[in-house]
Short mmCIF file of C-alpha atoms in Angstrom, two decimals:
data_model
loop_
_atom_site.label_atom_id
_atom_site.label_comp_id
_atom_site.label_asym_id
_atom_site.label_seq_id
_atom_site.Cartn_x
_atom_site.Cartn_y
_atom_site.Cartn_z
CA MET A 1 98.97 89.28 36.89
CA ILE A 2 98.96 92.29 34.20
CA LYS A 3 97.70 95.58 35.76
CA ILE A 4 95.29 97.38 33.38
CA ILE A 5 93.44 100.58 33.33
CA CYS A 6 90.37 101.02 31.27
CA VAL A 7 88.62 104.32 30.52
CA VAL A 8 85.10 104.04 29.11
CA GLY A 9 81.95 106.01 28.53
CA PRO A 10 79.64 107.34 25.68
CA THR A 11 81.13 109.56 22.95
CA ALA A 12 82.06 113.11 23.60
CA VAL A 13 83.16 112.82 27.18
CA GLY A 14 86.78 113.10 26.86
CA LYS A 15 88.04 109.65 27.41
CA THR A 16 90.88 110.35 25.15
CA LYS A 17 92.07 113.28 26.91
CA LEU A 18 91.85 111.71 30.14
CA SER A 19 93.82 108.58 28.82
CA LEU A 20 96.57 110.61 27.36
CA LYS A 21 97.06 112.48 30.74
CA LEU A 22 97.10 109.18 32.52
CA ALA A 23 99.53 107.60 30.10
CA GLU A 24 101.77 110.56 30.59
CA LYS A 25 101.89 110.54 34.57
CA LEU A 26 101.69 106.72 34.92
CA ASP A 27 103.97 105.85 32.05
CA GLY A 28 101.48 103.96 29.85
CA GLU A 29 100.65 103.38 26.49
CA ILE A 30 97.08 103.45 25.08
CA ILE A 31 95.36 100.71 23.32
CA SER A 32 92.31 102.41 21.66
CA ALA A 33 88.89 100.66 21.85
CA ASP A 34 87.11 102.50 19.20
CA SER A 35 85.83 100.72 16.06
CA MET A 36 86.14 103.86 13.89
CA GLN A 37 89.51 105.58 14.95
CA ILE A 38 91.20 102.35 13.65
CA TYR A 39 90.66 103.56 10.09
CA LYS A 40 93.48 105.73 8.73
CA GLU A 41 91.31 108.06 6.64
CA PHE A 42 88.64 108.72 9.16
CA ASN A 43 90.03 111.72 11.00
CA ILE A 44 87.43 114.35 11.68
CA ILE A 45 84.54 111.83 11.63
CA SER A 46 86.12 109.78 14.45
CA ASN A 47 87.21 112.74 16.40
CA LYS A 48 91.15 111.67 16.59
CA SER A 49 93.32 113.32 18.98
CA ASP A 50 97.20 114.09 18.74
CA LEU A 51 99.60 111.12 18.88
CA LYS A 52 102.19 112.20 21.07
CA ILE A 53 101.73 109.23 23.18
CA LYS A 54 101.64 105.79 21.41
CA GLN A 55 98.18 104.55 20.70
CA TYR A 56 97.48 101.17 19.35
CA PHE A 57 94.56 100.83 16.91
CA VAL A 58 94.47 104.60 15.83
CA ASP A 59 95.32 105.08 12.17
CA PHE A 60 95.66 101.23 11.84
CA VAL A 61 93.85 99.84 8.60
CA SER A 62 92.62 101.62 5.44
CA ILE A 63 88.79 102.08 5.22
CA GLU A 64 88.93 99.70 2.33
CA LYS A 65 89.50 96.84 4.78
CA GLU A 66 87.18 94.69 6.71
CA PHE A 67 88.16 94.69 10.45
CA SER A 68 86.45 92.27 12.80
CA VAL A 69 86.15 92.19 16.65
CA ALA A 70 88.04 88.63 16.41
CA GLU A 71 90.83 90.48 14.81
CA TYR A 72 90.78 93.22 17.36
CA VAL A 73 90.95 90.61 20.32
CA LYS A 74 93.66 88.64 18.92
CA LEU A 75 96.02 91.68 18.24
CA GLY A 76 94.68 93.48 21.24
CA GLY A 77 95.93 90.63 23.53
CA GLU A 78 99.30 90.86 21.86
CA CYS A 79 99.17 94.69 22.56
CA ILE A 80 98.54 94.25 26.00
CA ARG A 81 101.50 91.94 26.48
CA GLU A 82 103.90 93.98 24.59
CA VAL A 83 102.92 97.22 26.75
CA ASN A 84 103.42 95.01 29.97
CA ASN A 85 106.73 93.70 28.80
CA LYS A 86 107.95 97.32 28.69
CA ASN A 87 107.16 97.60 32.12
CA LYS A 88 104.46 100.19 31.25
CA ILE A 89 100.68 100.15 31.92
CA PRO A 90 98.24 99.23 29.25
CA ILE A 91 95.33 101.86 29.15
CA ILE A 92 92.33 100.70 27.14
CA CYS A 93 90.44 103.68 26.02
CA GLY A 94 87.10 103.76 24.03
CA GLY A 95 83.32 103.49 23.75
CA THR A 96 83.11 100.46 21.58
CA GLY A 97 81.75 98.27 24.53
CA LEU A 98 82.00 94.92 22.31
CA TYR A 99 85.72 95.76 21.65
CA VAL A 100 86.26 96.50 25.40
CA ASP A 101 84.45 93.56 26.73
CA SER A 102 85.63 90.90 24.28
CA LEU A 103 89.46 92.07 24.77
CA LEU A 104 89.46 92.10 28.52
CA ASN A 105 87.71 88.89 28.85
CA ASN A 106 89.62 87.27 25.63
CA ILE A 107 86.62 86.28 23.98
CA ASN A 108 87.24 83.78 20.96
CA PHE A 109 85.03 84.43 18.09
CA LEU A 110 87.18 82.09 15.73
CA SER A 111 86.02 78.88 17.03
CA PHE A 112 82.59 78.79 15.73
CA LYS A 113 81.14 77.85 12.07
CA LEU A 114 79.73 80.71 10.02
CA ASP A 115 77.89 80.25 6.59
CA MET A 116 79.26 82.43 4.02
CA GLU A 117 76.39 81.98 1.73
CA LEU A 118 74.00 82.64 4.47
CA GLY A 119 76.07 85.61 5.22
CA LYS A 120 75.53 86.97 1.85
CA LYS A 121 71.68 86.48 1.72
CA LEU A 122 71.45 88.33 5.19
CA PHE A 123 73.46 91.30 4.02
CA LYS A 124 71.05 91.87 1.21
CA LEU A 125 68.39 92.80 3.84
CA ASP A 126 68.05 96.27 5.04
CA ASN A 127 69.41 97.45 8.41
CA LEU A 128 65.97 97.66 10.12
CA GLU A 129 64.98 94.25 8.87
CA LEU A 130 68.20 92.58 10.26
CA PHE A 131 67.79 94.59 13.36
CA GLU A 132 64.13 93.23 13.97
CA LYS A 133 65.13 89.71 13.29
CA LEU A 134 68.28 89.78 15.49
CA LYS A 135 66.12 91.24 18.30
CA LYS A 136 63.83 88.12 18.09
CA VAL A 137 66.60 85.75 18.73
CA ASP A 138 69.28 87.75 20.46
CA PHE A 139 67.78 90.72 21.98
CA GLU A 140 70.64 91.36 24.27
CA ILE A 141 73.25 91.70 21.33
CA SER A 142 70.87 93.62 19.36
CA GLN A 143 70.89 96.51 22.01
CA LYS A 144 74.70 96.73 21.75
CA ILE A 145 75.05 96.95 17.99
CA ASN A 146 74.83 100.19 16.07
CA ILE A 147 71.87 99.93 13.75
CA ASN A 148 74.04 101.59 11.12
CA ASP A 149 76.33 98.67 11.41
CA LYS A 150 74.85 96.43 8.86
CA LYS A 151 78.06 94.04 8.82
CA ARG A 152 77.90 93.30 12.78
CA LEU A 153 73.88 92.91 12.65
CA SER A 154 74.12 90.39 9.73
CA ARG A 155 77.19 88.46 11.37
CA ALA A 156 75.33 88.29 14.77
CA LEU A 157 72.34 86.82 13.05
CA GLU A 158 74.63 84.67 10.80
CA PHE A 159 76.20 83.21 14.18
CA TYR A 160 72.93 82.42 15.68
CA ILE A 161 71.27 80.56 12.65
CA SER A 162 74.86 78.55 12.08
CA ASN A 163 75.24 77.56 15.55
CA ASN A 164 71.90 77.36 16.94
CA PHE A 165 72.51 79.81 19.92
CA PRO A 166 73.09 83.40 20.33
CA ILE A 167 76.32 85.24 20.50
CA SER A 168 75.52 86.83 23.68
CA GLU A 169 75.45 83.52 25.40
CA HIS A 170 78.75 82.65 23.92
CA ILE A 171 80.18 86.07 25.42
CA LYS A 172 78.94 85.14 28.66
CA ASN A 173 80.20 81.73 28.70
CA SER A 174 83.64 82.92 27.67
CA LYS A 175 83.73 85.34 30.68
CA LYS A 176 83.96 82.27 32.76
CA ASN A 177 87.77 81.94 31.75
CA LYS A 178 89.04 85.32 31.98
CA PRO A 179 92.58 86.07 31.32
CA ASN A 180 95.05 87.11 34.32
CA TYR A 181 94.33 90.95 34.44
CA ASP A 182 93.94 93.19 37.48
CA ILE A 183 91.80 95.70 35.61
CA THR A 184 90.72 99.20 37.09
CA LYS A 185 87.91 100.54 35.24
CA ILE A 186 87.02 104.27 35.03
CA GLY A 187 83.80 105.51 33.38
CA LEU A 188 83.12 109.17 32.30
CA ASN A 189 79.69 110.41 31.82
CA TYR A 190 77.16 113.39 32.72
CA GLU A 191 74.46 112.85 35.34
CA ASN A 192 72.12 114.92 33.17
CA ARG A 193 71.64 113.40 29.82
CA ASP A 194 70.86 116.81 28.32
CA ALA A 195 74.39 118.13 29.04
CA LEU A 196 75.66 115.34 27.06
CA TYR A 197 73.61 115.81 24.22
CA GLU A 198 74.55 119.49 24.17
CA ILE A 199 78.01 118.45 23.97
CA ILE A 200 77.38 116.04 21.13
CA ASN A 201 75.47 118.50 19.16
CA LYS A 202 78.21 121.26 19.66
CA ARG A 203 80.85 118.81 18.56
CA THR A 204 78.85 117.89 15.61
CA ASP A 205 79.08 121.61 14.37
CA GLU A 206 82.54 121.74 15.10
CA MET A 207 83.35 118.73 12.91
CA PHE A 208 81.51 120.72 9.91
CA LYS A 209 83.84 123.82 10.78
CA GLU A 210 86.83 121.54 10.56
CA GLY A 211 85.93 120.11 7.11
CA ILE A 212 84.28 116.69 7.67
CA VAL A 213 82.22 117.16 4.23
CA ASN A 214 85.48 117.51 2.28
CA GLU A 215 86.97 114.53 4.37
CA ILE A 216 84.07 112.38 3.11
CA LYS A 217 84.28 113.75 -0.33
CA SER A 218 87.89 112.78 -0.74
CA LEU A 219 86.91 109.21 0.09
CA LYS A 220 83.90 109.02 -2.46
CA ASN A 221 85.93 107.08 -5.06
CA LYS A 222 87.48 104.50 -2.45
CA LYS A 223 85.88 100.91 -2.20
CA ILE A 224 84.84 101.48 1.61
CA SER A 225 84.54 98.32 3.80
CA LYS A 226 81.32 97.34 5.42
CA THR A 227 82.58 97.82 9.02
CA ALA A 228 83.83 101.35 7.99
CA GLU A 229 80.77 102.32 6.25
CA ALA A 230 78.94 102.04 9.76
CA ALA A 231 80.49 105.09 11.01
CA ILE A 232 78.03 107.69 12.03
CA GLY A 233 78.28 110.61 9.85
CA TYR A 234 79.51 108.72 6.78
CA LYS A 235 76.24 107.71 4.98
CA GLU A 236 74.30 110.91 6.13
CA ILE A 237 77.29 113.31 4.55
CA LEU A 238 77.19 111.31 1.42
CA SER A 239 73.47 111.92 1.14
CA TYR A 240 74.30 115.67 1.35
CA ILE A 241 76.91 115.39 -1.32
CA ASN A 242 74.60 113.62 -3.52
CA GLU A 243 72.28 116.37 -3.08
CA GLU A 244 69.57 113.94 -1.56
CA VAL A 245 69.26 116.23 1.51
CA ASP A 246 70.31 119.83 2.50
CA LEU A 247 72.85 120.64 4.82
CA GLU A 248 70.69 121.29 7.95
CA THR A 249 69.05 117.93 7.63
CA CYS A 250 72.25 116.22 7.31
CA LYS A 251 73.44 117.89 10.53
CA LYS A 252 70.20 117.03 12.34
CA LYS A 253 70.40 113.48 11.42
CA ILE A 254 74.09 113.08 12.52
CA LYS A 255 73.22 114.62 15.86
CA GLN A 256 70.28 112.57 16.48
CA ASN A 257 72.08 109.21 15.32
CA THR A 258 74.95 110.06 17.74
CA ARG A 259 72.65 110.86 20.58
CA ARG A 260 71.11 107.43 19.99
CA TYR A 261 74.43 105.77 19.99
CA ALA A 262 75.58 107.60 23.42
CA LYS A 263 72.40 106.11 24.99
CA ARG A 264 73.30 102.73 23.68
CA GLN A 265 76.79 103.05 25.07
CA ILE A 266 75.58 104.24 28.40
CA THR A 267 73.17 101.27 28.65
CA TRP A 268 76.15 98.77 27.71
CA PHE A 269 78.53 100.28 30.35
CA LYS A 270 76.18 100.52 33.29
CA LYS A 271 75.67 96.97 33.22
CA ASP A 272 79.24 96.64 34.36
CA LYS A 273 79.23 97.07 38.06
CA ASN A 274 83.18 97.09 38.29
CA ILE A 275 83.42 100.42 36.57
CA LYS A 276 83.85 103.73 39.05
CA TRP A 277 82.07 106.48 37.28
CA PHE A 278 83.03 110.17 37.45
CA TYR A 279 80.45 112.60 36.48
CA LEU A 280 81.91 115.60 34.72
CA GLY A 281 79.10 118.07 35.74
CA LYS A 282 80.63 117.92 39.34
CA TYR A 283 83.86 119.59 38.11
CA SER A 284 84.70 123.12 37.24
CA ASN A 285 87.72 122.06 34.94
CA PHE A 286 89.64 119.01 33.84
CA GLY A 287 92.41 119.29 36.56
CA GLU A 288 89.76 118.79 39.12
CA LEU A 289 88.57 115.50 37.53
CA PHE A 290 92.07 114.28 36.69
CA ILE A 291 93.01 114.89 40.51
CA ASP A 292 90.09 112.49 41.53
CA VAL A 293 90.68 109.90 38.78
CA PHE A 294 94.42 109.88 39.53
CA ASP A 295 94.12 109.47 43.30
CA PHE A 296 91.57 106.64 42.78
CA ILE A 297 93.86 104.80 40.18
CA ASN A 298 96.85 105.14 42.51
CA GLU A 299 94.80 103.43 45.50
CA LYS A 300 94.12 100.46 43.16
CA LEU A 301 97.48 100.00 41.87
CA ARG A 302 99.19 100.04 45.18
#
């Protein structure tokens, strides 16, 4: 049985910082479960950290390439086995719930039919229309996909129409045959939602100071993939660059969309009763948090 540590939670709570420290102390390697940090060109926008400890799926593909959950599950399973074969501990770290659940349950998305022509037609609909249609046939999955993520909204709807049952049902059925993993799940969050939102707002301001506008400007002539353009901040900053909105409106929209995304992440992870939650407001510094998390994990790994 492969022992795995999993660190999850909403954006901006310090999942990567905790995972890096755990990897250092426990001789582990990090497998990122962040659907935007996989892109090489997304540095500031995806809030990447340093790479002193190996992190799989960070700077993994170009923004010009489509990258699916199915690919992530296949390659992620190989990464887990590779890390385990080195006698190291795989540490899954990220806030993309669909990536985390699909990888840990080895959900196969490749064995079902999809209609490419239907997919093209669906993709021509706007995001809100896709969301409303998906909500009617698969409410559960509609609440788990970022409304900016047109590719995944259309793909989930395409799955339903092509197979005559919702993708959320397929995910539930797949979980009945879980791989042989012994998983310790850690969740980070704030008990006070306003505290989280304040951190998100501050981080957004920091991203602008670090040069996120120039980062997006440098990508303007690239053919960005549908999955990459779902990144919160990308379309908003393009609107600013194209002089469709002013800077303050752009910042406000990014903060608003990030807060909404964090709320959906919390809703997703709260359904998993196997997650041990640590609330950041209870700790005066990172060291205190780490001691509690480390002690809990050590007990589980014995």
